[in-house]
CSV table of C-alpha atoms and ligand atoms in Angstrom, one decimal:
chain,number,residue,atom,x,y,z
A,1,MET,CA,19.5,-23.5,17.6
A,2,ALA,CA,19.9,-23.7,13.8
A,3,THR,CA,21.1,-27.1,12.8
A,4,THR,CA,21.7,-26.8,9.1
A,5,ALA,CA,25.1,-26.1,7.7
A,6,SER,CA,26.1,-26.1,4.0
A,7,ARG,CA,28.1,-29.1,2.9
A,8,THR,CA,31.0,-26.8,1.9
A,9,SER,CA,31.1,-24.7,5.1
A,10,SER,CA,30.9,-26.3,8.5
A,11,ALA,CA,33.1,-26.7,11.5
A,12,ALA,CA,31.6,-30.1,12.3
A,13,ALA,CA,34.5,-32.2,11.0
A,14,PHE,CA,36.9,-30.3,13.2
A,15,VAL,CA,35.0,-30.7,16.5
A,16,PRO,CA,36.2,-33.7,18.5
A,17,GLU,CA,33.3,-35.6,20.0
A,18,GLY,CA,32.9,-35.5,23.7
A,19,ALA,CA,36.1,-33.5,24.2
A,20,ASP,CA,36.6,-31.3,27.2
A,21,LEU,CA,37.0,-27.5,26.8
A,22,ALA,CA,40.8,-27.6,26.7
A,23,ALA,CA,40.7,-30.2,23.9
A,24,LEU,CA,38.0,-28.3,22.1
A,25,ARG,CA,40.1,-25.1,22.3
A,26,ARG,CA,43.1,-26.9,20.9
A,27,ALA,CA,41.1,-28.3,18.0
A,28,ALA,CA,39.4,-25.0,17.3
A,29,ALA,CA,42.8,-23.4,16.7
A,30,GLY,CA,43.0,-25.4,13.5
A,31,CYS,CA,39.5,-24.9,12.3
A,32,GLN,CA,39.1,-24.3,8.6
A,33,GLY,CA,35.3,-24.9,8.6
A,34,CYS,CA,34.7,-21.7,6.7
A,35,ASP,CA,36.9,-19.1,5.0
A,36,LEU,CA,37.0,-16.7,7.9
A,37,TYR,CA,40.2,-18.4,9.3
A,38,LYS,CA,42.2,-17.2,6.3
A,39,PRO,CA,42.6,-13.4,7.0
A,40,ALA,CA,42.1,-13.7,10.8
A,41,THR,CA,45.1,-13.8,13.2
A,42,GLN,CA,43.8,-16.8,15.2
A,43,THR,CA,40.7,-18.6,16.4
A,44,VAL,CA,39.2,-16.9,19.5
A,45,PHE,CA,37.7,-19.7,21.5
A,46,GLY,CA,35.5,-19.3,24.6
A,47,ALA,CA,37.0,-18.6,28.0
A,48,GLY,CA,35.9,-19.2,31.6
A,49,PRO,CA,35.2,-22.0,34.0
A,50,GLU,CA,34.0,-25.4,32.8
A,51,ASP,CA,31.3,-25.4,35.5
A,52,ALA,CA,30.0,-21.9,34.9
A,53,GLY,CA,26.3,-21.5,35.6
A,54,LEU,CA,26.1,-18.7,33.0
A,55,VAL,CA,27.3,-18.6,29.4
A,56,LEU,CA,27.4,-15.3,27.5
A,57,VAL,CA,27.5,-15.5,23.7
A,58,GLY,CA,28.7,-12.6,21.7
A,59,GLU,CA,28.8,-12.2,17.9
A,60,GLN,CA,32.4,-12.7,16.9
A,61,PRO,CA,35.8,-11.5,18.2
A,62,GLY,CA,36.7,-7.9,17.4
A,63,ASP,CA,40.1,-6.4,16.3
A,64,VAL,CA,41.6,-6.5,19.8
A,65,GLU,CA,40.3,-10.0,20.5
A,66,ASP,CA,41.7,-11.3,17.2
A,67,ARG,CA,45.1,-10.0,18.2
A,68,GLN,CA,45.0,-11.2,21.8
A,69,GLY,CA,43.2,-14.5,21.3
A,70,GLU,CA,40.6,-13.9,24.1
A,71,PRO,CA,36.9,-13.0,23.9
A,72,PHE,CA,35.7,-9.6,25.1
A,73,VAL,CA,39.0,-7.9,25.9
A,74,GLY,CA,38.4,-4.8,23.8
A,75,PRO,CA,36.1,-1.8,24.2
A,76,ALA,CA,32.9,-3.8,24.2
A,77,GLY,CA,34.4,-6.1,26.7
A,78,ARG,CA,35.3,-3.2,29.0
A,79,LEU,CA,31.7,-2.0,28.9
A,80,LEU,CA,30.5,-5.6,29.5
A,81,ASP,CA,32.8,-6.0,32.5
A,82,LYS,CA,31.4,-2.8,34.1
A,83,ALA,CA,27.8,-3.9,33.5
A,84,LEU,CA,28.4,-7.4,34.8
A,85,HIS,CA,30.0,-5.9,37.9
A,86,GLU,CA,27.0,-3.5,38.5
A,87,ALA,CA,24.6,-6.4,38.0
A,88,ASP,CA,26.4,-8.4,40.6
A,89,LEU,CA,27.6,-11.0,38.1
A,90,ALA,CA,31.3,-11.8,38.5
A,91,ARG,CA,33.0,-12.2,35.1
A,92,GLU,CA,35.3,-14.8,36.6
A,93,GLY,CA,32.3,-17.1,37.1
A,94,VAL,CA,31.0,-16.6,33.6
A,95,TYR,CA,31.9,-18.6,30.4
A,96,LEU,CA,32.3,-16.1,27.6
A,97,THR,CA,32.2,-17.1,24.0
A,98,ASN,CA,31.1,-16.0,20.5
A,99,ALA,CA,28.7,-17.4,17.9
A,100,VAL,CA,31.6,-17.1,15.4
A,101,LYS,CA,35.2,-17.8,16.4
A,102,HIS,CA,37.1,-15.8,13.8
A,103,PHE,CA,37.2,-12.0,13.3
A,104,LYS,CA,35.5,-11.0,10.1
A,105,PHE,CA,36.7,-7.7,8.7
A,106,VAL,CA,37.4,-5.5,5.7
A,107,PRO,CA,40.6,-3.4,5.5
A,108,ALA,CA,40.0,0.3,5.9
A,109,GLU,CA,40.4,2.2,2.6
A,110,ARG,CA,43.3,4.1,4.1
A,111,GLY,CA,45.6,3.1,6.9
A,112,LYS,CA,45.9,-0.2,8.7
A,113,ARG,CA,42.6,-0.3,10.4
A,114,ARG,CA,40.4,-3.3,10.1
A,115,ILE,CA,36.6,-2.7,10.0
A,116,HIS,CA,34.3,-5.2,11.6
A,117,LYS,CA,32.0,-6.9,9.2
A,118,THR,CA,28.9,-8.8,10.4
A,119,PRO,CA,29.2,-12.6,9.7
A,120,SER,CA,26.8,-14.1,7.2
A,121,ARG,CA,24.1,-16.6,8.2
A,122,GLY,CA,26.2,-19.3,6.5
A,123,GLU,CA,29.3,-18.4,8.6
A,124,VAL,CA,27.2,-18.4,11.8
A,125,VAL,CA,25.7,-21.8,10.9
A,126,ALA,CA,29.1,-23.2,9.9
A,127,CYS,CA,30.5,-22.2,13.3
A,128,LEU,CA,27.6,-23.5,15.4
A,129,PRO,CA,29.2,-27.0,16.1
A,130,TRP,CA,31.7,-25.2,18.4
A,131,LEU,CA,29.1,-23.4,20.4
A,132,ARG,CA,27.1,-26.6,20.7
A,133,ALA,CA,30.2,-28.4,21.9
A,134,GLU,CA,31.0,-25.7,24.4
A,135,LEU,CA,27.4,-25.7,25.8
A,136,ALA,CA,27.5,-29.5,26.0
A,137,GLN,CA,30.6,-29.3,28.2
A,138,VAL,CA,29.6,-26.4,30.4
A,139,ARG,CA,25.9,-27.2,30.7
A,140,PRO,CA,25.0,-23.8,32.1
A,141,GLY,CA,21.7,-23.0,33.8
A,142,LEU,CA,21.3,-20.0,31.6
A,143,VAL,CA,22.6,-18.7,28.2
A,144,VAL,CA,22.7,-15.0,27.5
A,145,CYS,CA,22.8,-13.9,23.9
A,146,LEU,CA,24.5,-10.5,23.3
A,147,GLY,CA,23.0,-9.0,20.2
A,148,ALA,CA,21.1,-10.2,17.1
A,149,THR,CA,23.8,-12.5,15.7
A,150,ALA,CA,24.1,-14.6,18.9
A,151,ALA,CA,20.4,-14.6,19.5
A,152,LYS,CA,19.6,-15.8,15.9
A,153,ALA,CA,22.3,-18.4,16.2
A,154,VAL,CA,20.8,-19.9,19.4
A,155,LEU,CA,17.1,-19.1,19.0
A,156,GLY,CA,16.6,-19.2,15.3
A,157,ASN,CA,16.9,-16.7,12.4
A,158,ALA,CA,13.4,-15.2,13.0
A,159,PHE,CA,14.2,-14.1,16.6
A,160,LYS,CA,14.0,-10.4,17.2
A,161,VAL,CA,16.0,-9.0,20.1
A,162,SER,CA,14.2,-5.7,19.8
A,163,GLU,CA,10.9,-7.4,20.6
A,164,ARG,CA,12.0,-10.1,23.1
A,165,ARG,CA,15.0,-8.7,25.0
A,166,GLY,CA,15.2,-9.5,28.7
A,167,GLN,CA,12.7,-12.3,28.5
A,168,VAL,CA,13.4,-15.9,29.5
A,169,GLU,CA,13.2,-18.2,26.5
A,170,ARG,CA,13.6,-21.9,26.5
A,171,PHE,CA,15.7,-23.6,24.0
A,172,GLU,CA,16.5,-27.3,24.1
A,173,ASP,CA,18.1,-27.9,27.6
A,174,TYR,CA,18.7,-24.2,28.2
A,175,ASP,CA,17.0,-21.2,29.6
A,176,VAL,CA,18.1,-18.3,27.3
A,177,ILE,CA,17.8,-14.5,27.7
A,178,ALA,CA,18.7,-12.2,24.8
A,179,THR,CA,19.8,-8.7,25.1
A,180,VAL,CA,21.7,-6.1,23.0
A,181,HIS,CA,25.3,-6.3,22.2
A,182,PRO,CA,27.6,-4.1,24.3
A,183,SER,CA,29.0,-2.5,21.1
A,184,SER,CA,25.5,-1.2,20.3
A,185,VAL,CA,25.5,0.5,23.7
A,186,LEU,CA,28.8,2.2,22.8
A,187,ARG,CA,27.4,3.4,19.5
A,188,ALA,CA,23.9,4.4,20.8
A,189,PRO,CA,23.0,8.1,20.3
A,190,ASP,CA,21.8,8.2,24.0
A,191,ARG,CA,24.5,6.0,25.5
A,192,ASP,CA,23.4,6.4,29.1
A,193,GLU,CA,19.9,5.3,28.3
A,194,ALA,CA,21.2,2.3,26.3
A,195,TYR,CA,23.4,1.4,29.1
A,196,ARG,CA,20.6,1.5,31.7
A,197,SER,CA,18.5,-0.8,29.5
A,198,PHE,CA,21.4,-3.2,29.1
A,199,LEU,CA,21.9,-3.2,32.8
A,200,ALA,CA,18.2,-3.8,33.4
A,201,ASP,CA,18.5,-6.9,31.2
A,202,LEU,CA,21.5,-8.2,33.1
A,203,ARG,CA,19.6,-7.7,36.4
A,204,VAL,CA,16.9,-10.0,35.0
A,205,VAL,CA,19.8,-12.5,34.4
A,206,ARG,CA,21.0,-12.0,37.9
A,207,ALA,CA,17.5,-12.6,39.3
A,208,HIS,CA,17.0,-15.6,37.2
A,209,LEU,CA,20.2,-17.2,38.4
A,210,GLY,CA,19.0,-16.7,42.0
B,301,URA,N1,32.3,-8.4,20.3
B,301,URA,C1,31.9,-9.7,20.4
B,301,URA,O1,30.8,-10.0,20.0
B,301,URA,N2,32.7,-10.6,20.9
B,301,URA,C2,34.0,-10.3,21.4
B,301,URA,O2,34.7,-11.1,21.8
B,301,URA,C3,34.4,-8.9,21.2
B,301,URA,C4,33.5,-8.0,20.7
């Protein structure tokens, strides 16, 4: 996991040491570790059981998540739910979180829509203390990174999901598997094929958990 954060942009000072998930969530609500908190509605912290064996890490909350304050409750979350179910992985047993805890967006040129914008490396690094603290509390047997932003956050900036998806990596105390982001499945020209490949990766996850 990347460890460097710029002096001006880091969540580190907001993360209470050794706090449980409930206290981390409360503290994260007031995070101003980078500028993404300003236009966002709220911090979207991770959700799920403290003793989950599996942690899924996405990129950042989307428009729906920003409004509702929960991770993966929009269209990507619905696709993820379906795939988890088909891979025999119960969402209720999974801790779901994001590499970045605020929605980054630009307003659409016309109308009220907010267009997702990929977080910068600096924003990802600034937010990492939260993910580290979540992992330290949950201590899962396996971490699954959904998409390049999460994979680069956990496995380093040089990691390429396209080359290493579905393989078990080791990072610090954790086994890690990277796969694509469910949003990329929704956008794929051949959505059925993209979904099948995503499901195949989640079946590797299921098998690894035993
Ligand atoms: N995409 C993500 O990466 N995370 C969410 O919570 C929702 C959409």
